[in-house]
Tab-separated table of N, CA and C in Angstrom:
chain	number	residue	atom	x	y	z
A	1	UNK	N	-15.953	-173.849	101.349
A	1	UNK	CA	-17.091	-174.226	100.533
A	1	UNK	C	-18.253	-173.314	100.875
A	2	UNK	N	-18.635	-172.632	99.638
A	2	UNK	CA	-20.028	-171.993	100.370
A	2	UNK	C	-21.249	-172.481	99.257
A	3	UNK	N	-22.393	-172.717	100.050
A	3	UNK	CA	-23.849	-173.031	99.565
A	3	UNK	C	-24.314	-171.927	99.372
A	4	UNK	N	-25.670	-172.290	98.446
A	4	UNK	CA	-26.452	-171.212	98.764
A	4	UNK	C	-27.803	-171.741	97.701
A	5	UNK	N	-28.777	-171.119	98.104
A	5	UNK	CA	-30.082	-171.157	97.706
A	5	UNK	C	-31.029	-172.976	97.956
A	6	UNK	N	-30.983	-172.992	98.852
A	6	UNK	CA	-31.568	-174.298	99.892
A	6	UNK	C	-33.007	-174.153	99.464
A	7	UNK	N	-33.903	-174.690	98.648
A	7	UNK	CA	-35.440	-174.603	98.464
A	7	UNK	C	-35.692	-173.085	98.863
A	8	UNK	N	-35.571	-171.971	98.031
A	8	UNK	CA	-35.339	-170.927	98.228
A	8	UNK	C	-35.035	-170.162	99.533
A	9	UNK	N	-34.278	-170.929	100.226
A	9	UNK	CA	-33.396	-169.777	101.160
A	9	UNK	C	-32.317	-170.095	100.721
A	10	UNK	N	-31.717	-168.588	101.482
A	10	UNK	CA	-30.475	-168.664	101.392
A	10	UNK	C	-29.702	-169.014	102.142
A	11	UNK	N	-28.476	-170.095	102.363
A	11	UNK	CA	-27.782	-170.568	103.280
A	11	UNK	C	-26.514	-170.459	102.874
A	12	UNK	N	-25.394	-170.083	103.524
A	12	UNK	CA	-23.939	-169.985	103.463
A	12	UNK	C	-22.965	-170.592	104.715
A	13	UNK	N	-22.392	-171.338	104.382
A	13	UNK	CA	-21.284	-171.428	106.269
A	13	UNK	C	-20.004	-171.736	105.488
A	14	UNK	N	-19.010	-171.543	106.091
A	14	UNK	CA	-17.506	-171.578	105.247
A	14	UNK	C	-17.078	-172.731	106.137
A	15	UNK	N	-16.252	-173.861	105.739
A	15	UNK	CA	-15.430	-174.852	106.608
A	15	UNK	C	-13.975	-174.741	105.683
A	16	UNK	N	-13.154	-174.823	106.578
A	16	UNK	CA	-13.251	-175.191	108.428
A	16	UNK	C	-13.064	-174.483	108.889
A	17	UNK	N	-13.356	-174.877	109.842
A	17	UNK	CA	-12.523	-173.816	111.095
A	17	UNK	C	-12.085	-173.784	112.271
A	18	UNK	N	-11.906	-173.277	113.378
A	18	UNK	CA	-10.971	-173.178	113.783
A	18	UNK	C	-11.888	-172.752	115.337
A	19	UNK	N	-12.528	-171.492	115.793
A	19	UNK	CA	-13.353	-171.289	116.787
A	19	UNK	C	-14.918	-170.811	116.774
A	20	UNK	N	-14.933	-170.739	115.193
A	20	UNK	CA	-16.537	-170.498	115.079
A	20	UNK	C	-17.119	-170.886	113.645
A	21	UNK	N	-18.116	-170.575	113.352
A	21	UNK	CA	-19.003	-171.438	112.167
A	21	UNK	C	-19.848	-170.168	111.638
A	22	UNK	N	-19.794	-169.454	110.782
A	22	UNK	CA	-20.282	-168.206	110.795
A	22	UNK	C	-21.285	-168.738	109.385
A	23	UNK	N	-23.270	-168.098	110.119
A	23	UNK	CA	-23.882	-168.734	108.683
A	23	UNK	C	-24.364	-167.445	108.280
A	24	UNK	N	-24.903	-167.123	107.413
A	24	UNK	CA	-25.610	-166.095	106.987
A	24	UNK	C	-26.849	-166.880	106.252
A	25	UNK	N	-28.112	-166.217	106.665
A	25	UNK	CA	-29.007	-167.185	107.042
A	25	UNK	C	-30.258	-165.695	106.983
A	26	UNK	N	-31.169	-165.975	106.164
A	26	UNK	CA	-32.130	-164.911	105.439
A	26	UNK	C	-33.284	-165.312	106.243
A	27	UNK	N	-33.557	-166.269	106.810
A	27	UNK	CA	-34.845	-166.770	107.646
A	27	UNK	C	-34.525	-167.087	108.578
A	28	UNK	N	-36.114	-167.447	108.907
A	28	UNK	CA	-35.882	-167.769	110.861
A	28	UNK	C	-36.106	-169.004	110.772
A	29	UNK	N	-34.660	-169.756	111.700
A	29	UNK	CA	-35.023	-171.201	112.020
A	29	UNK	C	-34.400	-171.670	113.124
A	30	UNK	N	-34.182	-173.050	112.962
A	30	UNK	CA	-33.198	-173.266	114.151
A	30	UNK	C	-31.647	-174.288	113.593
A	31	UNK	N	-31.076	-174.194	114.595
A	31	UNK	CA	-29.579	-174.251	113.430
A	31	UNK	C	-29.324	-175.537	114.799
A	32	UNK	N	-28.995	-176.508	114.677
A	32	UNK	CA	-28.259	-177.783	115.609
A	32	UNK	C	-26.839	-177.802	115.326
A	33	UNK	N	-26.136	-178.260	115.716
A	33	UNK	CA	-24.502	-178.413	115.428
A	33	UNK	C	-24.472	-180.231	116.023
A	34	UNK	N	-24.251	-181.205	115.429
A	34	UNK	CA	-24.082	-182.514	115.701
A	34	UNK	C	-22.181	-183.042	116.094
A	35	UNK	N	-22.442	-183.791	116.591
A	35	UNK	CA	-21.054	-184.458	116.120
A	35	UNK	C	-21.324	-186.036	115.345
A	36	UNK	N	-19.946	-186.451	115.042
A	36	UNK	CA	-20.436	-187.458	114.499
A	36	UNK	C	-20.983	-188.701	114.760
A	37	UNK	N	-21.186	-188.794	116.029
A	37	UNK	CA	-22.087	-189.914	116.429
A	37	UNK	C	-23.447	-189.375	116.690
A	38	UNK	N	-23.531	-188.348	116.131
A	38	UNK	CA	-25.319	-188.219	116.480
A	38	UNK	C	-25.593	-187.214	117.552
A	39	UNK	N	-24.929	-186.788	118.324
A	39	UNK	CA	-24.803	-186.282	119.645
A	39	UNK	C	-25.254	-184.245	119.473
A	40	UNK	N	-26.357	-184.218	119.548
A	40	UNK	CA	-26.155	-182.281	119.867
A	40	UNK	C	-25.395	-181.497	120.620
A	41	UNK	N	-24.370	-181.057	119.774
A	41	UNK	CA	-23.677	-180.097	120.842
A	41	UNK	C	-23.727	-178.550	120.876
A	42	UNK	N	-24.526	-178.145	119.773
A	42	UNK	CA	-25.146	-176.653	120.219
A	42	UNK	C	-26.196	-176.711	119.314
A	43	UNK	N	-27.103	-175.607	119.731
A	43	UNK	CA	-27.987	-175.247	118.912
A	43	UNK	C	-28.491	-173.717	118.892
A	44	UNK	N	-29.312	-173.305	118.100
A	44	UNK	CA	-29.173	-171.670	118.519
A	44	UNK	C	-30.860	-171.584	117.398
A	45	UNK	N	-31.437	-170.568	117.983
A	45	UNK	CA	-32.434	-169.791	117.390
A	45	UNK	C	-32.337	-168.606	116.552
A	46	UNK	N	-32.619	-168.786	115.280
A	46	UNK	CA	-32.220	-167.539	114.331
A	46	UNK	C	-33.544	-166.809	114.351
A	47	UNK	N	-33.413	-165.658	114.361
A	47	UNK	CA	-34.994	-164.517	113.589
A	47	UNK	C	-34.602	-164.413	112.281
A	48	UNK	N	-33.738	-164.639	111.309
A	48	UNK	CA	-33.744	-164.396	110.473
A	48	UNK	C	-33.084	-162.905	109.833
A	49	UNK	N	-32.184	-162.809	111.010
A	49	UNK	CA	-31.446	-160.959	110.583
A	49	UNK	C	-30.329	-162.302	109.545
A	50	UNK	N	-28.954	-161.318	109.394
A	50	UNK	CA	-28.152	-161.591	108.463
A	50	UNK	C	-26.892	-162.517	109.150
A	51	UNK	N	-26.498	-162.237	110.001
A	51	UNK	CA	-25.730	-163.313	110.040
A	51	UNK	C	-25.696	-164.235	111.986
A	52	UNK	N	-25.551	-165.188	111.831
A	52	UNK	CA	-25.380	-166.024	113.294
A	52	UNK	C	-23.877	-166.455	113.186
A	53	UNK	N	-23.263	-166.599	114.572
A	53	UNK	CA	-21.765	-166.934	114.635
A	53	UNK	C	-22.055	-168.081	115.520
A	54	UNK	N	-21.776	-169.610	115.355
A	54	UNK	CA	-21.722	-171.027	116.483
A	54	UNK	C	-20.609	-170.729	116.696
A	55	UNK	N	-20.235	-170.544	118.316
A	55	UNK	CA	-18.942	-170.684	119.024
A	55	UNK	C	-18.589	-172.093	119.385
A	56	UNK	N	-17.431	-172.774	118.572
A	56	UNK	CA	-17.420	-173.885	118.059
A	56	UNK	C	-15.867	-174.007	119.016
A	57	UNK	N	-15.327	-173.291	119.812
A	57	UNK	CA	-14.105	-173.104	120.317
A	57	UNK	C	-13.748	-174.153	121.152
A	58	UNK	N	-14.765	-174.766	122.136
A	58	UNK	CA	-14.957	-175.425	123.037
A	58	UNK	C	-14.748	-176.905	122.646
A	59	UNK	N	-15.113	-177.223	121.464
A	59	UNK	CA	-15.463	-178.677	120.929
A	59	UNK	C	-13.889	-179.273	120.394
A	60	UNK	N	-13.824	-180.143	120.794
A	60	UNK	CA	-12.714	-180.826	120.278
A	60	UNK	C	-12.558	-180.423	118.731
A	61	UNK	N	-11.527	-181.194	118.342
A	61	UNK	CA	-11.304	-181.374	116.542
A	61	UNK	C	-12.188	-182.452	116.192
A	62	UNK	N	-12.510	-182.046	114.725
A	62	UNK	CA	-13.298	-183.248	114.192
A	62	UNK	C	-13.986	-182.456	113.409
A	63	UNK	N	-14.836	-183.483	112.737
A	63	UNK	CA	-15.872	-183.277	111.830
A	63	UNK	C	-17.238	-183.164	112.708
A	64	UNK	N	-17.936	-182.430	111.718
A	64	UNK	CA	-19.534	-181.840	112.675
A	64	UNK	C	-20.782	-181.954	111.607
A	65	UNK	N	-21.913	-181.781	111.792
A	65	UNK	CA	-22.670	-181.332	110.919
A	65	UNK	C	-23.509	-180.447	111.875
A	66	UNK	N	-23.716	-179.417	110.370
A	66	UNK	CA	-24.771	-178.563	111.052
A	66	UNK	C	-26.040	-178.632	110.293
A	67	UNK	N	-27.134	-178.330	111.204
A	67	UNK	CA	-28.043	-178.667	110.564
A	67	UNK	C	-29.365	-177.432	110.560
A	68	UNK	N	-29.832	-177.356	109.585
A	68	UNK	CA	-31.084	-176.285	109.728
A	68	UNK	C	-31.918	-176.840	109.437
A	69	UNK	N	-33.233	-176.334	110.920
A	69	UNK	CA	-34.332	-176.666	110.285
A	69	UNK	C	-35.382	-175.414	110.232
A	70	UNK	N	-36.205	-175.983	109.671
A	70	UNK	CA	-37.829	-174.688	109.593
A	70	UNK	C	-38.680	-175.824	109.798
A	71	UNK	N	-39.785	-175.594	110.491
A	71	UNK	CA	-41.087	-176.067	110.899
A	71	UNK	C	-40.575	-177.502	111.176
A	72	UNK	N	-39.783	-177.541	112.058
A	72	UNK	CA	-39.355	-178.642	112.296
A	72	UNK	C	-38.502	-179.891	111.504
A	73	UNK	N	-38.665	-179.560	110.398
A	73	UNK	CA	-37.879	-180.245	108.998
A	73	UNK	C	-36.350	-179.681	108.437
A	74	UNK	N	-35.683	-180.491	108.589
A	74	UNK	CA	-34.212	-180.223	108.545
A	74	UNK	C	-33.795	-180.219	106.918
A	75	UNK	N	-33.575	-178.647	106.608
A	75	UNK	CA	-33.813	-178.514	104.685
A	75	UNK	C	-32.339	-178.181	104.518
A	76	UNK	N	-31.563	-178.778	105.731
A	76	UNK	CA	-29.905	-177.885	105.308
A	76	UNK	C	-29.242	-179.213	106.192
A	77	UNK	N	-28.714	-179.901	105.847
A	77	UNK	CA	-27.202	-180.847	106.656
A	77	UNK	C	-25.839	-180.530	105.631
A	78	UNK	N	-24.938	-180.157	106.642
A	78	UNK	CA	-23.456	-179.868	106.004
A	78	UNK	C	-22.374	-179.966	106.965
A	79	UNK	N	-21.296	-180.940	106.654
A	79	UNK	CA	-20.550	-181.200	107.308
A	79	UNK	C	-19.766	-179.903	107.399
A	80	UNK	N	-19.063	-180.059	109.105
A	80	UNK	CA	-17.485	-178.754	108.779
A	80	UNK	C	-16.658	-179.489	109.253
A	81	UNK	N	-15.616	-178.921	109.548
A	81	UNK	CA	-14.296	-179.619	110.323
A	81	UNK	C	-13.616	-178.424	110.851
A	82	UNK	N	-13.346	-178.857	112.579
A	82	UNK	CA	-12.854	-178.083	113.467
A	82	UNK	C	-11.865	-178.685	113.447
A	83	UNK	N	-10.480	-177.714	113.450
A	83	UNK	CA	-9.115	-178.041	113.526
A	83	UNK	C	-8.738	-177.407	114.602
């Protein structure tokens, strides 16, 4: 599945997968990775170049959401699934 154009950014991440979460991501923000009880299990700082890779290798299987925010406001939630 790919997104794109989030209140004019651009956002893309492909699910599923397998050891990483690859976004391509036009601004600077900050990206969370959840599981499904709520729990942060990574997070990462973008500048806004072209693409960020979440090394997702570590985490069990399951479903995730990732989340972007800017100025503190989360303008992107999307589930993936690690197999």
């Amino acid at each position: 599945v790919l997104d794109n154009l989030v209140i004019g950014h651009s956002f893309m991440v492909d699910t599923p997968t397998y050891t990483s979460v690859d976004l391509e991501i036009s601004f600077e923000c900050i990206v969370r990775c959840f599981d499904m009880t709520g729990r942060l299990v990574d997070e990462s700082n973008f500048d806004g170049s072209t693409r960020l890779t979440m090394d997702v290798d570590e985490l069990p299987q399951g479903a995730y959401f990732v989340k972007v925010y800017v100025d503190g406001k989360a303008i992107v939630n999307r589930k993936i699934m690690k197999y």
